[in-house]
Short mmCIF file of C-alpha atoms in Angstrom, two decimals:
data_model
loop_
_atom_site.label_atom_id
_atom_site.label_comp_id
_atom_site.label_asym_id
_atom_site.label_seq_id
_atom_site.Cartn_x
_atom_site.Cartn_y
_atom_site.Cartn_z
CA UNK A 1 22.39 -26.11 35.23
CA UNK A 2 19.75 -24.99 37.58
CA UNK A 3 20.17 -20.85 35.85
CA UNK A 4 19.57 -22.65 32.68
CA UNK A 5 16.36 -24.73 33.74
CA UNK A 6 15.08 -21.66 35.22
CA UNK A 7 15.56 -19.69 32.38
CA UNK A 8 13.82 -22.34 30.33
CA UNK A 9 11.00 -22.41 32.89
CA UNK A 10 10.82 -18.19 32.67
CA UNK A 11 10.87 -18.67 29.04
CA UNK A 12 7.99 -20.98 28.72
CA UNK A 13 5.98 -18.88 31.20
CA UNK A 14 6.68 -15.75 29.30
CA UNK A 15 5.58 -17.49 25.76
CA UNK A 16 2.51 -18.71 27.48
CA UNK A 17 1.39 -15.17 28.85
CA UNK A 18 2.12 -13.85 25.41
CA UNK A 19 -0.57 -16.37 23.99
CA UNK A 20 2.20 -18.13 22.48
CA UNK A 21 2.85 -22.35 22.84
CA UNK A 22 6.27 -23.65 24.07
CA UNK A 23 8.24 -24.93 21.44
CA UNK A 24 8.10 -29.05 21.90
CA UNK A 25 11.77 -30.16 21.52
CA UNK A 26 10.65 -33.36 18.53
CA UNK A 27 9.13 -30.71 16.45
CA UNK A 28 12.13 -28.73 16.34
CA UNK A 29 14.42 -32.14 15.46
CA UNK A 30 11.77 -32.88 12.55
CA UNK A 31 11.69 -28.98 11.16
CA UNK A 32 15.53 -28.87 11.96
CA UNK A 33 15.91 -32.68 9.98
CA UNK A 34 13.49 -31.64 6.83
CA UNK A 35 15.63 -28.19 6.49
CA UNK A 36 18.75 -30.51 6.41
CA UNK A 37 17.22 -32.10 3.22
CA UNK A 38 15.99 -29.54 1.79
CA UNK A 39 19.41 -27.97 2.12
CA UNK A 40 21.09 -31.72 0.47
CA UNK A 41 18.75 -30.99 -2.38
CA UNK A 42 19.74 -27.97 -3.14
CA UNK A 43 23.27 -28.62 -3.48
CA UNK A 44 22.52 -31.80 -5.41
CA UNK A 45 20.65 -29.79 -8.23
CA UNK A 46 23.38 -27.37 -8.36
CA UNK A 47 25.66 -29.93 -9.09
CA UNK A 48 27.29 -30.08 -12.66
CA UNK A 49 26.09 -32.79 -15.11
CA UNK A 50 29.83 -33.44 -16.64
CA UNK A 51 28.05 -36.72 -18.61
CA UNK A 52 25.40 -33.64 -20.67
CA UNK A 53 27.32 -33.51 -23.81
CA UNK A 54 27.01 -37.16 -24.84
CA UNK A 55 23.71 -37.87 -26.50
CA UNK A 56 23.86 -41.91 -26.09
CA UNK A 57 22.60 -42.97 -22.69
CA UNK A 58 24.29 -46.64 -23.50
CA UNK A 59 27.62 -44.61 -23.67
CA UNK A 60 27.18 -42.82 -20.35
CA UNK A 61 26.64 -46.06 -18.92
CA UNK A 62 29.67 -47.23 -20.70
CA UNK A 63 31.47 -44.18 -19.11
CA UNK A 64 30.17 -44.84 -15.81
CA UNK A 65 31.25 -48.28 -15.56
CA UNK A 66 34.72 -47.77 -16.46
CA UNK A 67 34.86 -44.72 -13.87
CA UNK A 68 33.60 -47.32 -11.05
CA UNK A 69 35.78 -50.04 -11.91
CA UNK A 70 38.86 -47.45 -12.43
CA UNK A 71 37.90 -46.50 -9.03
CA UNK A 72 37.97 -49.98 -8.00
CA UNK A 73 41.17 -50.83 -9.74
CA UNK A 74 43.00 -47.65 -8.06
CA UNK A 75 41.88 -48.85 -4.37
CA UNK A 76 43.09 -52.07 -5.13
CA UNK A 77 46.98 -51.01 -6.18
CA UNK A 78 46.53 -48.03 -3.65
CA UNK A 79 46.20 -51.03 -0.46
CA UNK A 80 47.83 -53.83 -2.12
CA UNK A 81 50.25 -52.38 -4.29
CA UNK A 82 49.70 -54.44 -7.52
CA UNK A 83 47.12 -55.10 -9.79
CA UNK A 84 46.73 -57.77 -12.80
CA UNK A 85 45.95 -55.39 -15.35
CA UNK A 86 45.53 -58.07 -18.08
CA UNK A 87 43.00 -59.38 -16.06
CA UNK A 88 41.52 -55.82 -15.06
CA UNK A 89 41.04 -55.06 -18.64
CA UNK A 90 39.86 -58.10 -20.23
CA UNK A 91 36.75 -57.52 -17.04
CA UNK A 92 36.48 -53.83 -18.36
CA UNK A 93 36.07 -55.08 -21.82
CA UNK A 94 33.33 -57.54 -21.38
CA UNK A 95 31.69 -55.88 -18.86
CA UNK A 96 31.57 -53.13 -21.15
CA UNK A 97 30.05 -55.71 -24.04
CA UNK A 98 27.35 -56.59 -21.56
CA UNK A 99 26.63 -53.27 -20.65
CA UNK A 100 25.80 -52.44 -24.38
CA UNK A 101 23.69 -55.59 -24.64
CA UNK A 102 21.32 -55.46 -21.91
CA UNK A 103 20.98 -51.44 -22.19
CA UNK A 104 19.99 -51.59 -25.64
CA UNK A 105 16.45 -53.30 -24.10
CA UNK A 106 16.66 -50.20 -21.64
CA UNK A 107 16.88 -47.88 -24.18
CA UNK A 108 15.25 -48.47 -27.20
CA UNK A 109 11.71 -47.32 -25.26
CA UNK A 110 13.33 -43.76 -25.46
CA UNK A 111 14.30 -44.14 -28.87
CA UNK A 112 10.40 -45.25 -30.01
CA UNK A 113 9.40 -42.24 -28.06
CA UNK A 114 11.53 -39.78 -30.00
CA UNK A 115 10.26 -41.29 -33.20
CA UNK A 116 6.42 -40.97 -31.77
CA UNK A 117 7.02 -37.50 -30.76
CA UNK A 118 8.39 -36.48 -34.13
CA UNK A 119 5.44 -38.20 -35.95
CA UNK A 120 3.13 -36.07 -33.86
CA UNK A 121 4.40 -33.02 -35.26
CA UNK A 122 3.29 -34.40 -38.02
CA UNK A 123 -0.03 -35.10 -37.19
CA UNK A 124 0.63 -38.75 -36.71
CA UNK A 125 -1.04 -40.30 -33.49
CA UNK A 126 -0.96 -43.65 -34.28
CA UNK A 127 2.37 -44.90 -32.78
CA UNK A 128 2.83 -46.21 -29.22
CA UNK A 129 6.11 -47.18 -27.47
CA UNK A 130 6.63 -50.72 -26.11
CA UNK A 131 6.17 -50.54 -22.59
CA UNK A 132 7.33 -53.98 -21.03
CA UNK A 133 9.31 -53.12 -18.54
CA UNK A 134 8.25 -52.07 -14.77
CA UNK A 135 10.57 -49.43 -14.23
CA UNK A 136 10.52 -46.02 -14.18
CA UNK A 137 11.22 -45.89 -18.43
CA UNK A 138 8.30 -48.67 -18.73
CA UNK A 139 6.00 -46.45 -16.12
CA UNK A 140 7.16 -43.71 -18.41
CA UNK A 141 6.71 -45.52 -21.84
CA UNK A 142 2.77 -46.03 -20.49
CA UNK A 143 2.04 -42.91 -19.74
CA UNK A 144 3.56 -41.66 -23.12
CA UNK A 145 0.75 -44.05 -24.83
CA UNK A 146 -1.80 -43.03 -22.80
CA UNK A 147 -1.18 -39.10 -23.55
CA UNK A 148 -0.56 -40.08 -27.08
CA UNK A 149 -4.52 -41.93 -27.47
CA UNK A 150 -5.69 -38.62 -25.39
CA UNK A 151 -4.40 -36.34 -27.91
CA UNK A 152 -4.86 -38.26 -31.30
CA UNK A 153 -8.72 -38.22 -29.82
CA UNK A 154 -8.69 -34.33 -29.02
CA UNK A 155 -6.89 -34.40 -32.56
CA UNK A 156 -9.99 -36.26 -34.54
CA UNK A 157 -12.35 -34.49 -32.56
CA UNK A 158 -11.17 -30.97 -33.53
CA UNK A 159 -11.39 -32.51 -37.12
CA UNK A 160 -14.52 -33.56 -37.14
CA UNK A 161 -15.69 -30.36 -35.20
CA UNK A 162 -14.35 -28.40 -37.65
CA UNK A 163 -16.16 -30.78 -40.53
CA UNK A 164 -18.99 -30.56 -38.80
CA UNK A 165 -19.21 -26.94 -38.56
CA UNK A 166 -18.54 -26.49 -41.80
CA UNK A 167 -21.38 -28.37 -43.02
CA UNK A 168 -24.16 -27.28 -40.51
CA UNK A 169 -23.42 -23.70 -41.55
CA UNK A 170 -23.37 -24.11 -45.08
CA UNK A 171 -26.81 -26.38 -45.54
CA UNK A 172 -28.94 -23.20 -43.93
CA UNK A 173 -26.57 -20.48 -46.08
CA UNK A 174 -27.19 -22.00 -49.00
CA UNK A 175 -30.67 -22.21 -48.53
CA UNK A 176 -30.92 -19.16 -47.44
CA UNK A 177 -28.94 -17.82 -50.57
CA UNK A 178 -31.21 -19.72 -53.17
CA UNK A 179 -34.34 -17.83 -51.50
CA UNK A 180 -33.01 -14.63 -51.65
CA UNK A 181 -31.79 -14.92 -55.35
CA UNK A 182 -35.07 -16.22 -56.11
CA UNK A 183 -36.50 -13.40 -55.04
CA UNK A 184 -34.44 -11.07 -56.39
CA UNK A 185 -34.43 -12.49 -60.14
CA UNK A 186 -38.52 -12.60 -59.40
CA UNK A 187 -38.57 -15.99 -59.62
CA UNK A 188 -40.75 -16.19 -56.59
CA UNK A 189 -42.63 -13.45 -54.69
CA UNK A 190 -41.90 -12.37 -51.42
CA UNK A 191 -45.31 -13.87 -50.43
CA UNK A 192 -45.57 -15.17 -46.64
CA UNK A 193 -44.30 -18.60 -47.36
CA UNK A 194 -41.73 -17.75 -49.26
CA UNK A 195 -40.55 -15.68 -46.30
CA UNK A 196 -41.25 -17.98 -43.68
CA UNK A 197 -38.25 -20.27 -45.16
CA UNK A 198 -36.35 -17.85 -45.17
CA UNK A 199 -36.66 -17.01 -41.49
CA UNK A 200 -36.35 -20.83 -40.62
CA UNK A 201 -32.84 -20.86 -41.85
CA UNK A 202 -32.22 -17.84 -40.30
CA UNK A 203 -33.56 -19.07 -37.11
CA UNK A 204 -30.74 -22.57 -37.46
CA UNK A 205 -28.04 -20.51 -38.19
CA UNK A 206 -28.98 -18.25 -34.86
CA UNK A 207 -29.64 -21.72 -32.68
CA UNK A 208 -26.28 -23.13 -34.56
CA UNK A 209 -24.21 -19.69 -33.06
CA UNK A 210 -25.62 -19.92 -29.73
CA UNK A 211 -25.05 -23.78 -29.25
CA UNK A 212 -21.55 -23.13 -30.32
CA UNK A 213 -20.76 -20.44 -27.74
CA UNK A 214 -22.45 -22.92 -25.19
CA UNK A 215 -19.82 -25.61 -26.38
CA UNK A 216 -16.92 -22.60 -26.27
CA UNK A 217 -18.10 -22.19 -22.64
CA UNK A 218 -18.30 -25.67 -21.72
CA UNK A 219 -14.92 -26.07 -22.65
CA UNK A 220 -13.24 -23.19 -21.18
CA UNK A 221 -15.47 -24.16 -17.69
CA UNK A 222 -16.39 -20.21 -17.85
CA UNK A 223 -19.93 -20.48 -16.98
CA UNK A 224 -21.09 -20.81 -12.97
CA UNK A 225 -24.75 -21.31 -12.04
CA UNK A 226 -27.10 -19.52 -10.41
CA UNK A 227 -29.08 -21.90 -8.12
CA UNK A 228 -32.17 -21.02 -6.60
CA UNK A 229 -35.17 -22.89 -5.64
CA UNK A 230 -37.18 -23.89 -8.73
CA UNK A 231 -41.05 -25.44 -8.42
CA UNK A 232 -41.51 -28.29 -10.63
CA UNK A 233 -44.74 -27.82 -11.15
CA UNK A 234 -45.01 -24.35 -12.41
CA UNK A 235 -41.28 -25.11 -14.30
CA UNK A 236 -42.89 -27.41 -16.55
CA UNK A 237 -46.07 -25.54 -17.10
CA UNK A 238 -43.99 -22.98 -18.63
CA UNK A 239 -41.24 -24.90 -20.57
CA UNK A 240 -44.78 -26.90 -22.01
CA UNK A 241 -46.57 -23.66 -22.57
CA UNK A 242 -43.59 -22.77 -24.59
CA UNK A 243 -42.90 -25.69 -26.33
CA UNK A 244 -46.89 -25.81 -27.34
CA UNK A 245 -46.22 -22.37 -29.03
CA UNK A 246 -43.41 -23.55 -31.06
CA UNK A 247 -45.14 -26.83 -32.13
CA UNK A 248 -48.42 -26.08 -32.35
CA UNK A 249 -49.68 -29.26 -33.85
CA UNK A 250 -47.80 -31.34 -30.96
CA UNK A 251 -49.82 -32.99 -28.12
CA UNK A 252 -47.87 -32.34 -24.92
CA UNK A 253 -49.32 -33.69 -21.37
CA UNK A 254 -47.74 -33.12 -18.41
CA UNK A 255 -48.23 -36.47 -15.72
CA UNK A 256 -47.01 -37.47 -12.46
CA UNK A 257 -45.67 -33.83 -11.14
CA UNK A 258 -46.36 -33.19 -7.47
CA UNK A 259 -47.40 -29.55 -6.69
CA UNK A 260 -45.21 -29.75 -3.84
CA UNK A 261 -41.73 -30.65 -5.04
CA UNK A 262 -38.84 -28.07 -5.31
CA UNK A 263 -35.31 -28.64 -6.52
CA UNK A 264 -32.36 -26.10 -6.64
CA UNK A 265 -31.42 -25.72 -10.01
CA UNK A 266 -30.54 -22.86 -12.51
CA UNK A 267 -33.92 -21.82 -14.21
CA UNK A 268 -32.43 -20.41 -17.52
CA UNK A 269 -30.24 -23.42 -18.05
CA UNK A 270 -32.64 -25.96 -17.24
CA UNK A 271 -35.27 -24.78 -18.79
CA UNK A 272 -32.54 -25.22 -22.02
CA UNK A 273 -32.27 -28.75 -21.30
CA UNK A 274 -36.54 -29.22 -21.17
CA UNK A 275 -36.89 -27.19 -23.91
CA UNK A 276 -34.28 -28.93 -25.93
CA UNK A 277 -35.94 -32.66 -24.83
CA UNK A 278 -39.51 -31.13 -26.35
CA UNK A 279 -38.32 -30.46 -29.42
CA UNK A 280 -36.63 -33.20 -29.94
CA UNK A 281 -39.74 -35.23 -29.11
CA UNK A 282 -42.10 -33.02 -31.09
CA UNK A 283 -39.75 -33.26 -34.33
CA UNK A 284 -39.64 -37.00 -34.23
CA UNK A 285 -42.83 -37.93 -32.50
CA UNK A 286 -46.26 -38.50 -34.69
CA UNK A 287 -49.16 -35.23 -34.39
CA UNK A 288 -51.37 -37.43 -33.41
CA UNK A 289 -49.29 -39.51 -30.19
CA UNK A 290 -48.80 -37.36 -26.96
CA UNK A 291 -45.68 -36.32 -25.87
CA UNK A 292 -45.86 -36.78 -22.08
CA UNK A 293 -43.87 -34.96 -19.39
CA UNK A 294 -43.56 -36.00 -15.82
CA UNK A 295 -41.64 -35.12 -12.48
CA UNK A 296 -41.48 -37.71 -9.51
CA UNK A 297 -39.78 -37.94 -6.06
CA UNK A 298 -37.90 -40.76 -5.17
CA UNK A 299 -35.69 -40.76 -1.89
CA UNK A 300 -33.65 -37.60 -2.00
CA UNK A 301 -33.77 -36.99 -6.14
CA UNK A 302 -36.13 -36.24 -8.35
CA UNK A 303 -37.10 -38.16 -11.86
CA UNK A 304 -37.94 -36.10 -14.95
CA UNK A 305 -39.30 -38.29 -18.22
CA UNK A 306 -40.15 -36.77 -21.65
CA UNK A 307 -41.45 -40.01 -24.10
CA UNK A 308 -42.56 -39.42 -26.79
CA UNK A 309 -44.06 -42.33 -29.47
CA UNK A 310 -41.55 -41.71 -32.41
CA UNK A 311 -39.29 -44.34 -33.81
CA UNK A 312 -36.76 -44.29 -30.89
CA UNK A 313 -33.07 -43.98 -30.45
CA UNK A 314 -31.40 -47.71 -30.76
CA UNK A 315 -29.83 -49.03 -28.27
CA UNK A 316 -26.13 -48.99 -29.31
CA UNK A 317 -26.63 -45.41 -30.09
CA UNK A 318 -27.86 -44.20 -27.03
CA UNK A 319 -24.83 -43.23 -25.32
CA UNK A 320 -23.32 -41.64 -28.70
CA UNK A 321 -26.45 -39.07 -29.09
CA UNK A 322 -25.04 -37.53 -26.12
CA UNK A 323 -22.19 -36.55 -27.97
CA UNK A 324 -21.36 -33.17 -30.22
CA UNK A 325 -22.73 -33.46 -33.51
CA UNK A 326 -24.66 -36.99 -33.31
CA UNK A 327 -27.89 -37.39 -34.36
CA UNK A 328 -29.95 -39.98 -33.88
CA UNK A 329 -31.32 -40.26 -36.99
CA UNK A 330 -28.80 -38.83 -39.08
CA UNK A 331 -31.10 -39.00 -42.92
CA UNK A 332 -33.82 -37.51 -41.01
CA UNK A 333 -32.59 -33.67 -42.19
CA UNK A 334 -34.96 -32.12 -39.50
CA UNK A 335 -33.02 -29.57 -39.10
CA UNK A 336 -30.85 -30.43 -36.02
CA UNK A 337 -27.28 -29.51 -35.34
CA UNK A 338 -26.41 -32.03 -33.35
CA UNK A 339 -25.56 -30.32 -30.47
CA UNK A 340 -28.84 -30.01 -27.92
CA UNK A 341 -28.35 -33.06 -26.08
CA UNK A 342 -24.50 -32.66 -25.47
CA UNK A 343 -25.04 -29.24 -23.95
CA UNK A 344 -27.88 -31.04 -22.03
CA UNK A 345 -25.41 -33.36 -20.21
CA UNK A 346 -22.96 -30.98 -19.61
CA UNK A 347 -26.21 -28.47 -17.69
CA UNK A 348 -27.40 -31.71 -15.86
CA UNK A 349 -23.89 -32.62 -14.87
CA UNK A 350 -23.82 -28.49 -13.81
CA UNK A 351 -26.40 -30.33 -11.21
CA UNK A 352 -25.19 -33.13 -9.94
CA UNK A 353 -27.71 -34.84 -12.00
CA UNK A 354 -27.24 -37.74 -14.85
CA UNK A 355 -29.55 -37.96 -18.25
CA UNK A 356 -29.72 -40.70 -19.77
CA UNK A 357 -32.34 -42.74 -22.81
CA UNK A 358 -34.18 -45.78 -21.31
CA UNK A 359 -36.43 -48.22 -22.40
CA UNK A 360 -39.93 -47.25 -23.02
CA UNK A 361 -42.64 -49.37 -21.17
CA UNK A 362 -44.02 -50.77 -24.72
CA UNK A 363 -41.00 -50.83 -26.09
CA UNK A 364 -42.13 -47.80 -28.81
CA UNK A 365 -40.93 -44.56 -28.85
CA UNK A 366 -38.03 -42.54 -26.91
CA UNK A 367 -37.86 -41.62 -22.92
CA UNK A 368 -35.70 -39.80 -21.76
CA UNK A 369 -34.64 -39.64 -17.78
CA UNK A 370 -32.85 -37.14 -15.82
CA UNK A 371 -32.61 -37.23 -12.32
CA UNK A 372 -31.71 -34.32 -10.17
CA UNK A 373 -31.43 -33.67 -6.11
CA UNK A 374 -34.60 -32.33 -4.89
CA UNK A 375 -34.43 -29.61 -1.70
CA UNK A 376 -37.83 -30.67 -0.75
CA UNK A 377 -40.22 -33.60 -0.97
CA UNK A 378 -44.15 -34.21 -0.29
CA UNK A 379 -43.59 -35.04 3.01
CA UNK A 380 -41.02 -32.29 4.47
CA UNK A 381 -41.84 -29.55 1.87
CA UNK A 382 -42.63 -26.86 4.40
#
């Protein structure tokens, strides 16, 4: 006993010069216990699954019974050497009745869930399974409903995708085709106004195709940032400069932005989302109403505004111009595809930022909030 201690002891001492710990002796039981059932499991799913070929799980049951109470019955005329079979069989049979009762409650959720998952090949989401129960089929039969609503609204909004497609490229093709036949039956001249139409439909159908690749890559999460520190200031100037360029006749102002407040933000993808927010306001906003800009610090974020004084976004649609292909103001036919302000979540969501409409101060026109984290603030900017 003492050779073996001191071989233990050498053994430790030589593990510990080699940089190695000692083995503790409850770690090896738990390792040594968790291989034992991992080794149980394995032989359990190699086990054969006699009970495969029937399709009715109330006949399995049915089977299973009678094998446990044959069981039963054979232990009892094994020890006591008799058994009152009249009796034995008359339990079998109404056990059996029972058995076929009760499981048809246990079963039928399985049942609705075939018949739902057939109708979805069809294109039918509308049918749910009765989930009542707390067991594992009811647990089951819930989540079955729940990935049923999640794909019937994938399903409607692939449809209306699609619809919606469909119609935003056809308005600028067909206006685009009844210029250029125009001019080529010389029913109009190619004079500069003539052309300028021309080259606004061109110029939807190009914003239209780039949107929609923005959409693609929002989906397939494809598309990193590249953050780097971004003045406010001077970011504004230049979204505003640009915006004035576009809209010339629009009165932009840019209030409230501290010269000394950075965030970290990508440049090209924000300055999507301002530019986006500007047109918006100058397409719905009167000439002669400013459209004012502004950039605060409060705490550790900072608050961007663009209001303009058009007729607003109502309140019960706020949330839903957010989504693809919304408008809010659908008759307006300004030439929107619906699509700006959805791909100007998902870029302030990019940021750890939220955007959101909120009330105007008088209660006229549309403001629009985002707030971002700032990286440096009037007082620590250094």
């Amino acid at each position: 006993m003492r050779h073996a201690d001191r071989r233990f002891a050498h053994q430790g001492i030589a593990a510990q010069a080699r940089g190695r710990p000692v083995p503790d002796r409850a770690w090896c039981r738990i390792c040594l216990r968790s291989h034992m059932i991992q080794q149980i499991q394995r032989i359990f799913e190699r086990l054969p699954r006699p009970l495969d070929p029937f399709r009715s799980i109330k006949l399995k049951l049915s089977i299973l019974l009678g094998i446990s109470g044959g069981a039963g019955i054979s232990v009892f005329w094994i020890l006591i050497g008799s058994v009152a079979w009249r009796t034995a069989f008359t339990a079998a049979s109404v056990g059996v009745i029972m058995l076929q009762i009760f499981a048809h409650g246990m079963t039928k959720p399985l049942r609705e869930m075939t018949a739902a998952v057939q109708a979805m090949a069809r294109g039918d989401y509308s049918l749910r399974v009765r989930a009542t129960s707390r067991d594992e089929v009811g647990e089951l039969a819930r989540a079955f409903n729940m990935m049923a609503a999640d794909l019937g609204a994938v399903d409607r909004q692939r449809r209306e995708l699609l619809a919606n497609v469909s119609h935003e490229l056809r308005t600028p093709i067909t206006a685009l085709q009844a210029v250029l036949e125009n001019l080529v039956d010389g029913v109009s001249q190619p004079d500069p106004e003539t052309l300028k139409t021309a080259l606004a439909q061109t110029e939807r159908l190009g914003r239209l195709v780039t949107e929609l690749l923005d959409l693609s890559k929002v989906d397939a999460g494809a598309l990193a940032l590249e953050l780097e520190p971004i003045g406010v200031a001077d970011f504004l100037a230049d979204v505003v400069s640009g915006a004035r360029l576009t809209h010339p006749n629009a009165h932009f102002e840019l209030t409230k932005v501290d010269e000394s407040l950075t965030i970290s933000a990508d440049p090209g993808r924000l300055h999507q989302v301002f530019a986006n927010l500007l047109d918006n306001a100058a397409r719905h906003s009167p000439v002669s109403e400013p459209i004012r800009v502004s950039a605060e610090h409060h705490g550790t974020v900072t608050v961007f505004e663009v209001a303009d004084r058009g007729s607003g976004v109502p309140p019960l649609q706020r949330q839903a111009v957010f989504e693809r292909f919304t408008r809010g103001h659908p008759s307006s036919g300004d030439g929107g595809t619906g699509l700006g302000l959805a791909i100007a979540r998902w870029v302030v969501n990019l940021h750890q930022g939220t955007i959101a409409i909120v009330d105007p101060p008088d209660g006229i026109g549309c403001r629009i909030r985002i707030i971002l984290p700032c990286t440096g603030a009037p007082d620590d900017h250094n």
